[in-house]
Amino acid sequence: MSTTKTARADRAGAKLTIPIAALALVIAVAVQFIGQVKIDVGIGSIIIFPMVWGLILGLLVSIQKFKPLGIDLQRVAAALVGVAVLLLVARLAFNIGPSLPTLLKAGPALLLQEVGHLLGTIVLALPLAVLLRMGAATVGATFSLDREPSFAMVSEKYGPDSDQYRGVLAMYVFGTLFGAVYITLLTSLVANWKIFDPLALAMGAGVGSGSMMAASAASIVAGYPADQEAILGMAAVSNLITTVLGVYVGIYIALPLADRFYRLLTRKQTAREDAAVTAGAPAGAAGASAGAPAARTAEDMDRETAQAEENRRFRERVAESAAAMKLPLWLSLSVLTVLGIATASVAAKGFSLSIVAGYVIMLVLVLVSIALAKATRKISAIVFITTIGAYISSPWFFAAEPLNAAVKTVDFLSIATVMLTLAGLSLGKDIPLLKNIGWKIIPVGLVAVTASFLLSTVIAEFALGLWH
């Protein structure tokens, strides 16, 4: 049974890609016509962007039962999201180049605020998880926002069937389902308070996830439209730094720190459990073990074995849901270009050859970067896209002006709308996982995202003030 599913999810061509692309096109264009909706919530205003409508409508289509969207189609949508991220990064790279003087002026604030992204979840979310008695899963769920690189870190240290790894998977599912929508609402609310420098907010937007960064940056731009270029450039750079540093900080700092902090907060509970085990042991055994850790009983070992088996089944369900679908690169880029040009034309209120030229430039940048990434095998395509794009759009490149003029006719929100619409269409397969992660991950996840964004924003605000 499982072998059949694996084979089915291996590769896809135009037969599966065209239907999901057509569905995404209808939804993305429709929500682009709907536009932004501003909602007053008393303590501020929240702006709902087309990309959020696209995510929600895509999700509704993927879970409806009238004409179910097949798992293979949902996996194709997920595969297209991965390529759409590259196009989004390419578009944002053209905001980095012109903003380089502003980025340099930010000085060490850009690096210092990363403390908030990389450690904010431990400071606030971990104590909440302990309070809710999430157990050892607390460590995996709160040492970071748990995107894909976190899997390898925790699996290597604790094992793939451990409670800590279950925590990673739970936070990954939460971020996939709720991350982009929640951070849009949060950032929109905070940006409308007008108490933070827009550059500090932009740094806070770089949480390490492309979709969440785009959603957050859009809310900041809505609050500070005059600073759009600097905001998008700063958010893109901050997100790249978080992604690159996150692996090293996670391995050497965040994960060990989360483990020790968890042990510190649960030391009394652990001592009570050990005392209870010792009290139930025979007198001779209790005396022999005085001052030493309590021996595990057969019941304890059976419970741990059962929990490990449950963790293994959950891991397999997540792996099945997230199984990669391979698409030809030419097909992915062709589909996304058509979707992007259509959505960008609606955003611009008319078709323009400049939009086509902008997409051609971004496609060339993406293809060159993918080739370089394959040649080096050590540096990701995103790093090449960001670096090359920033250079050719900077004042130091001779052809920067015409390149910028063409690419900037493509509204970055239109790309984000396509990306999140496809993400919504891929989420139906993940909904059943909600019953496995439990309700506790929801408040913990909300606090983790809030802590990462707000703590880094506050640090950036003070660092910018001191540096300036």
C-alpha positions in Angstrom: 0.0 0.0 0.0 2.7 2.4 1.0 4.8 1.5 -1.9 2.0 2.4 -4.3 1.6 5.8 -2.7 5.4 6.5 -2.9 5.4 5.6 -6.6 2.4 7.7 -7.3 4.0 10.8 -5.6 7.3 10.5 -7.4 6.9 12.5 -10.7 4.3 14.5 -12.5 4.0 16.1 -15.9 1.6 18.4 -17.7 -1.4 16.1 -17.2 -1.4 16.8 -13.4 0.2 20.2 -13.5 -2.2 22.0 -16.0 -5.4 21.3 -14.0 -4.0 22.6 -10.7 -2.4 25.6 -12.5 -5.8 26.4 -14.2 -7.5 26.2 -10.8 -4.9 28.4 -9.2 -5.2 30.9 -12.1 -8.9 31.3 -11.5 -8.5 31.8 -7.8 -5.5 34.1 -7.9 -7.0 36.4 -10.5 -10.4 36.5 -8.7 -8.8 37.4 -5.3 -6.6 40.0 -7.1 -9.9 41.7 -8.3 -11.2 41.6 -4.7 -8.2 43.5 -3.5 -7.4 44.5 0.1 -9.9 44.7 2.9 -9.3 46.8 5.9 -10.9 45.8 9.2 -10.9 48.0 12.3 -10.4 46.0 15.5 -10.4 48.8 18.1 -6.7 48.5 19.0 -5.7 49.0 15.4 -6.5 48.0 11.9 -6.0 44.7 10.1 -5.6 44.5 6.3 -6.5 41.3 4.6 -4.5 41.0 1.3 -5.4 39.1 -1.9 -2.7 36.6 -1.0 -4.6 35.7 2.2 -7.9 35.4 0.4 -6.0 33.1 -2.1 -4.7 30.9 0.7 -8.1 30.6 2.3 -10.0 29.9 -1.0 -7.3 27.4 -2.0 -7.7 25.7 1.3 -11.5 25.5 1.0 -11.1 24.0 -2.5 -8.6 21.4 -1.3 -10.8 20.2 1.6 -14.3 20.3 -0.1 -16.0 17.0 -0.6 -18.2 17.8 -3.6 -15.4 17.2 -6.1 -12.4 16.2 -4.0 -9.0 17.5 -5.0 -6.7 14.4 -5.4 -3.6 14.0 -3.2 -1.4 14.0 -6.3 -2.8 17.4 -7.4 -2.2 18.8 -4.0 1.4 17.6 -4.1 1.8 19.2 -7.5 0.6 22.5 -6.0 3.1 22.1 -3.1 5.9 21.4 -5.7 5.0 24.6 -7.6 5.1 26.6 -4.3 8.8 25.6 -3.9 9.6 27.1 -7.3 7.4 30.1 -6.7 9.5 31.0 -3.7 12.5 31.4 -6.0 10.6 33.8 -8.2 9.5 35.8 -5.2 13.1 36.0 -3.9 14.2 37.1 -7.4 11.6 39.9 -7.3 12.7 41.0 -3.9 16.4 41.0 -4.8 15.6 43.9 -7.1 14.6 45.8 -4.0 17.8 45.0 -2.2 20.2 46.6 -4.8 18.7 50.1 -4.8 18.3 49.9 -0.9 22.0 48.9 -0.3 22.9 52.3 1.1 20.0 52.0 3.6 20.9 48.5 4.5 24.5 49.6 5.1 23.3 52.5 7.2 21.4 50.1 9.4 24.7 48.8 10.6 24.9 46.1 13.2 21.2 46.4 13.9 20.5 43.9 11.0 22.6 41.3 12.7 21.8 42.1 16.3 18.0 41.7 15.7 18.6 38.1 14.6 18.8 37.3 18.3 15.0 37.8 18.4 14.4 35.5 15.5 16.7 32.8 16.6 16.1 32.8 20.3 12.7 34.5 20.8 10.8 31.3 20.6 12.8 29.9 23.5 12.2 32.9 25.7 8.4 32.9 25.5 7.1 29.9 23.8 9.1 27.3 25.7 7.8 28.3 29.2 4.2 28.2 27.9 4.8 24.7 26.5 6.1 23.6 29.9 3.1 25.2 31.6 0.8 23.2 29.2 2.7 20.0 30.0 3.8 19.2 26.4 6.6 17.1 27.8 9.9 16.6 25.9 8.2 17.6 22.7 8.6 21.1 24.1 12.2 21.2 23.1 11.6 20.4 19.4 8.6 22.6 19.1 10.1 25.8 20.6 13.9 25.9 19.7 13.0 27.6 16.4 10.0 28.1 14.1 10.8 24.6 12.8 11.0 24.7 9.1 12.6 21.9 7.1 16.3 22.3 8.4 15.1 21.7 11.9 14.2 18.0 11.1 17.8 16.9 10.6 19.0 18.8 13.7 16.6 17.2 16.1 16.6 13.7 14.4 20.4 13.5 14.7 20.4 14.5 18.4 17.3 12.7 19.7 16.3 10.2 17.1 13.4 10.3 14.6 11.0 8.5 17.0 11.7 10.8 19.9 9.2 13.2 21.6 11.5 16.1 20.6 11.2 15.1 16.9 7.4 14.9 17.3 7.5 18.5 18.6 9.4 19.6 15.5 6.8 17.9 13.3 3.9 19.5 15.3 5.3 23.0 14.9 6.0 22.4 11.2 2.3 21.4 10.6 1.2 24.4 12.6 3.4 26.8 10.6 2.3 25.3 7.3 -1.4 25.6 8.1 -1.5 28.9 10.0 1.8 30.7 9.8 1.2 33.0 6.8 -2.3 34.0 7.8 -1.4 34.7 11.5 1.7 36.8 10.8 -0.2 38.9 8.3 -2.8 39.8 10.9 -0.1 40.3 13.6 2.1 42.5 11.4 -0.8 44.5 10.1 -1.9 45.3 13.6 1.5 46.2 14.9 2.4 48.3 11.8 -0.8 50.4 12.2 0.3 51.3 15.8 3.0 53.5 14.2 5.3 53.1 17.1 8.1 51.2 15.3 10.6 52.3 12.6 9.4 50.6 9.4 12.9 49.2 8.9 12.7 47.6 12.4 9.4 46.0 11.4 11.0 44.8 8.1 13.8 43.1 10.0 11.2 41.5 12.2 9.5 40.1 9.1 12.5 37.9 8.2 11.4 34.9 10.3 13.1 32.4 8.0 10.0 31.4 5.9 9.5 32.8 2.4 5.7 32.9 2.6 5.6 34.3 6.1 8.1 37.0 5.2 6.2 38.0 2.1 2.9 38.2 4.0 4.5 40.2 6.9 6.3 42.6 4.5 3.1 43.3 2.6 1.4 44.4 5.8 4.3 46.7 6.7 4.3 48.2 3.2 0.6 48.9 3.6 1.3 50.9 6.7 4.4 52.7 5.2 3.9 52.8 1.4 6.5 55.5 0.9 9.2 53.2 2.3 8.2 50.1 0.2 11.6 49.6 -1.5 13.6 49.8 1.7 11.1 47.6 3.6 11.1 44.8 1.0 14.9 44.9 0.6 15.4 44.8 4.4 12.9 42.0 4.9 14.5 39.9 2.2 18.0 40.3 3.6 16.8 39.6 7.2 15.0 36.5 6.0 18.1 35.3 4.2 20.3 35.9 7.3 17.8 34.0 9.4 17.8 31.1 7.0 21.6 30.9 6.7 22.4 31.5 10.4 19.5 29.4 11.6 21.2 26.1 10.8 24.4 26.9 12.8 22.6 28.7 15.6 20.1 25.9 15.9 22.8 23.2 16.1 25.2 24.9 18.4 23.1 27.4 20.4 19.3 27.2 20.2 18.8 23.5 20.5 21.2 22.9 23.4 19.8 26.0 25.1 16.2 24.9 24.7 17.1 21.5 26.1 18.8 23.0 29.2 16.1 25.6 29.7 13.5 22.8 29.5 15.4 20.7 32.1 15.7 23.7 34.4 11.9 24.5 34.2 10.9 20.8 34.8 13.5 19.8 37.4 11.0 19.8 40.2 8.5 17.7 38.2 11.3 15.3 37.3 12.4 15.0 40.9 8.8 14.3 42.0 8.5 11.6 39.4 11.8 10.0 40.4 10.7 10.1 44.1 7.4 8.4 43.2 9.3 5.6 41.4 11.7 5.2 44.3 8.9 5.2 46.9 7.2 2.3 45.0 10.4 0.3 44.8 11.4 -2.5 47.4 13.1 -1.2 50.5 16.5 -2.7 49.6 16.4 -1.3 46.1 15.3 2.1 47.4 18.2 2.2 49.8 20.7 1.1 47.2 19.5 3.8 44.8 19.5 6.7 47.2 21.3 9.6 45.7 21.1 8.1 42.2 18.5 8.4 39.5 15.5 6.2 40.0 15.6 3.0 38.0 13.0 2.7 35.2 10.3 0.2 35.8 8.9 -2.2 33.2 5.8 0.0 33.1 7.9 3.0 32.3 9.7 1.2 29.5 6.4 -0.1 28.0 5.0 3.4 28.1 8.2 4.8 26.4 8.0 2.1 23.7 4.3 2.8 23.0 5.1 6.6 22.8 8.0 5.9 20.4 5.7 3.8 18.2 3.1 6.6 18.2 5.7 9.1 17.3 6.9 6.9 14.5 3.4 6.6 13.0 3.0 10.4 13.2 6.4 10.9 11.6 5.3 8.6 8.7 2.0 10.4 8.3 3.8 13.8 8.0 6.4 12.3 5.6 3.6 10.9 3.5 1.8 14.2 3.5 5.0 16.2 2.6 6.3 13.7 0.1 8.0 15.6 -2.7 6.5 15.6 -6.2 9.1 16.1 -8.9 8.1 18.4 -11.8 10.2 19.3 -14.8 11.8 22.8 -14.2 10.6 24.1 -17.6 7.0 23.1 -16.8 7.1 24.7 -13.3 8.6 27.9 -14.5 6.3 28.1 -17.6 3.1 27.6 -15.5 4.2 30.1 -12.8 5.1 32.7 -15.5 1.6 32.5 -17.0 0.0 32.7 -13.5 2.3 35.5 -12.6 1.8 37.6 -15.7 -2.0 37.3 -15.4 -2.0 38.2 -11.7 0.5 41.0 -12.1 -1.6 42.4 -15.0 -4.7 42.6 -12.8 -2.7 44.3 -10.1 -1.4 46.8 -12.6 -4.9 47.3 -14.0 -3.7 46.3 -17.5 -1.4 44.1 -19.5 2.0 45.5 -20.3 5.0 44.2 -22.2 7.1 45.5 -19.3 5.6 42.9 -17.1 6.6 40.2 -19.5 10.1 41.7 -19.7 10.2 41.7 -15.9 9.4 38.0 -15.8 12.0 37.2 -18.4 14.7 38.9 -16.3 13.6 37.0 -13.2 13.5 33.7 -15.0 17.0 34.2 -16.3 18.2 35.1 -12.8 16.5 32.0 -11.4 17.9 29.6 -14.1 21.4 31.0 -13.7 21.3 30.7 -9.9 20.0 27.1 -10.1 22.8 26.2 -12.4 25.4 27.8 -10.1 23.8 26.0 -7.1 24.1 22.6 -8.9 27.7 23.4 -9.9 28.8 24.3 -6.4 26.6 21.8 -4.5 27.2 23.8 -1.3 25.4 27.1 -1.8 21.7 27.2 -2.3 20.0 28.8 -5.3 18.3 31.4 -3.0 21.7 32.7 -1.9 22.8 33.1 -5.6 19.5 34.7 -6.6 19.7 37.2 -3.7 23.3 38.1 -4.3 23.3 38.4 -8.1 19.9 40.1 -8.1 21.1 42.7 -5.5 24.2 43.4 -7.6 22.6 43.8 -11.0 20.0 46.1 -9.5 22.5 48.2 -7.5 23.9 51.6 -8.6 27.2 49.9 -9.3 25.9 47.8 -12.2 25.8 49.5 -15.6 22.4 48.2 -16.7 20.7 48.5 -13.3 18.3 51.2 -14.4 16.5 49.4 -17.3 16.5 46.1 -15.4 14.9 47.8 -12.3 12.4 49.6 -14.5 11.2 46.3 -16.1 11.2 44.1 -12.9 9.4 46.7 -10.8 6.4 46.6 -13.1 5.8 43.2 -11.5 4.0 43.8 -8.2 5.7 41.5 -5.6 2.3 40.9 -4.0 1.0 39.4 -7.2 3.8 36.7 -6.9 2.9 36.2 -3.3 -0.7 35.8 -4.2 0.1 33.0 -6.7 2.4 31.3 -4.2 -0.1 31.3 -1.3 -3.0 30.3 -3.6 -1.0 27.3 -4.6 -0.1 26.7 -0.9 -3.7 26.7 0.0 -4.5 24.2 -2.7 -1.8 21.9 -1.2 -3.1 22.1 2.4 -6.0 19.7 2.3 -3.7 16.7 2.7 -2.3 18.3 5.9 -5.6 18.9 7.6 -5.9 15.3 9.0 -2.6 15.9 10.8 -4.3 18.4 13.1 -5.9 15.7 15.2 -2.4 14.2 15.7 -0.6 17.4 16.9 -3.1 18.2 19.6 -4.5 21.6 20.7 -1.5 22.6 22.8 0.7 23.4 19.8 -1.8 26.1 18.7 -1.2 28.6 21.6 2.5 27.6 21.6 2.8 28.2 17.9 1.0 31.6 18.1 3.3 32.7 20.9 6.4 31.4 19.0 5.6 33.4 15.9 4.7 36.5 17.9 7.9 36.2 20.0 10.1 35.8 16.9 8.6 38.9 15.2 8.1 41.2 18.1 11.4 40.5 19.9 13.5 41.0 16.8 11.5 44.2 16.0 12.1 45.6 19.5 15.8 44.8 19.3 16.1 46.3 15.9 14.3 49.4 17.0 16.8 50.0 19.9 19.8 49.0 17.8 18.8 51.4 15.0 18.4 54.2 17.5 21.8 53.5 19.1 23.6 53.1 15.7 22.0 56.3 14.2 
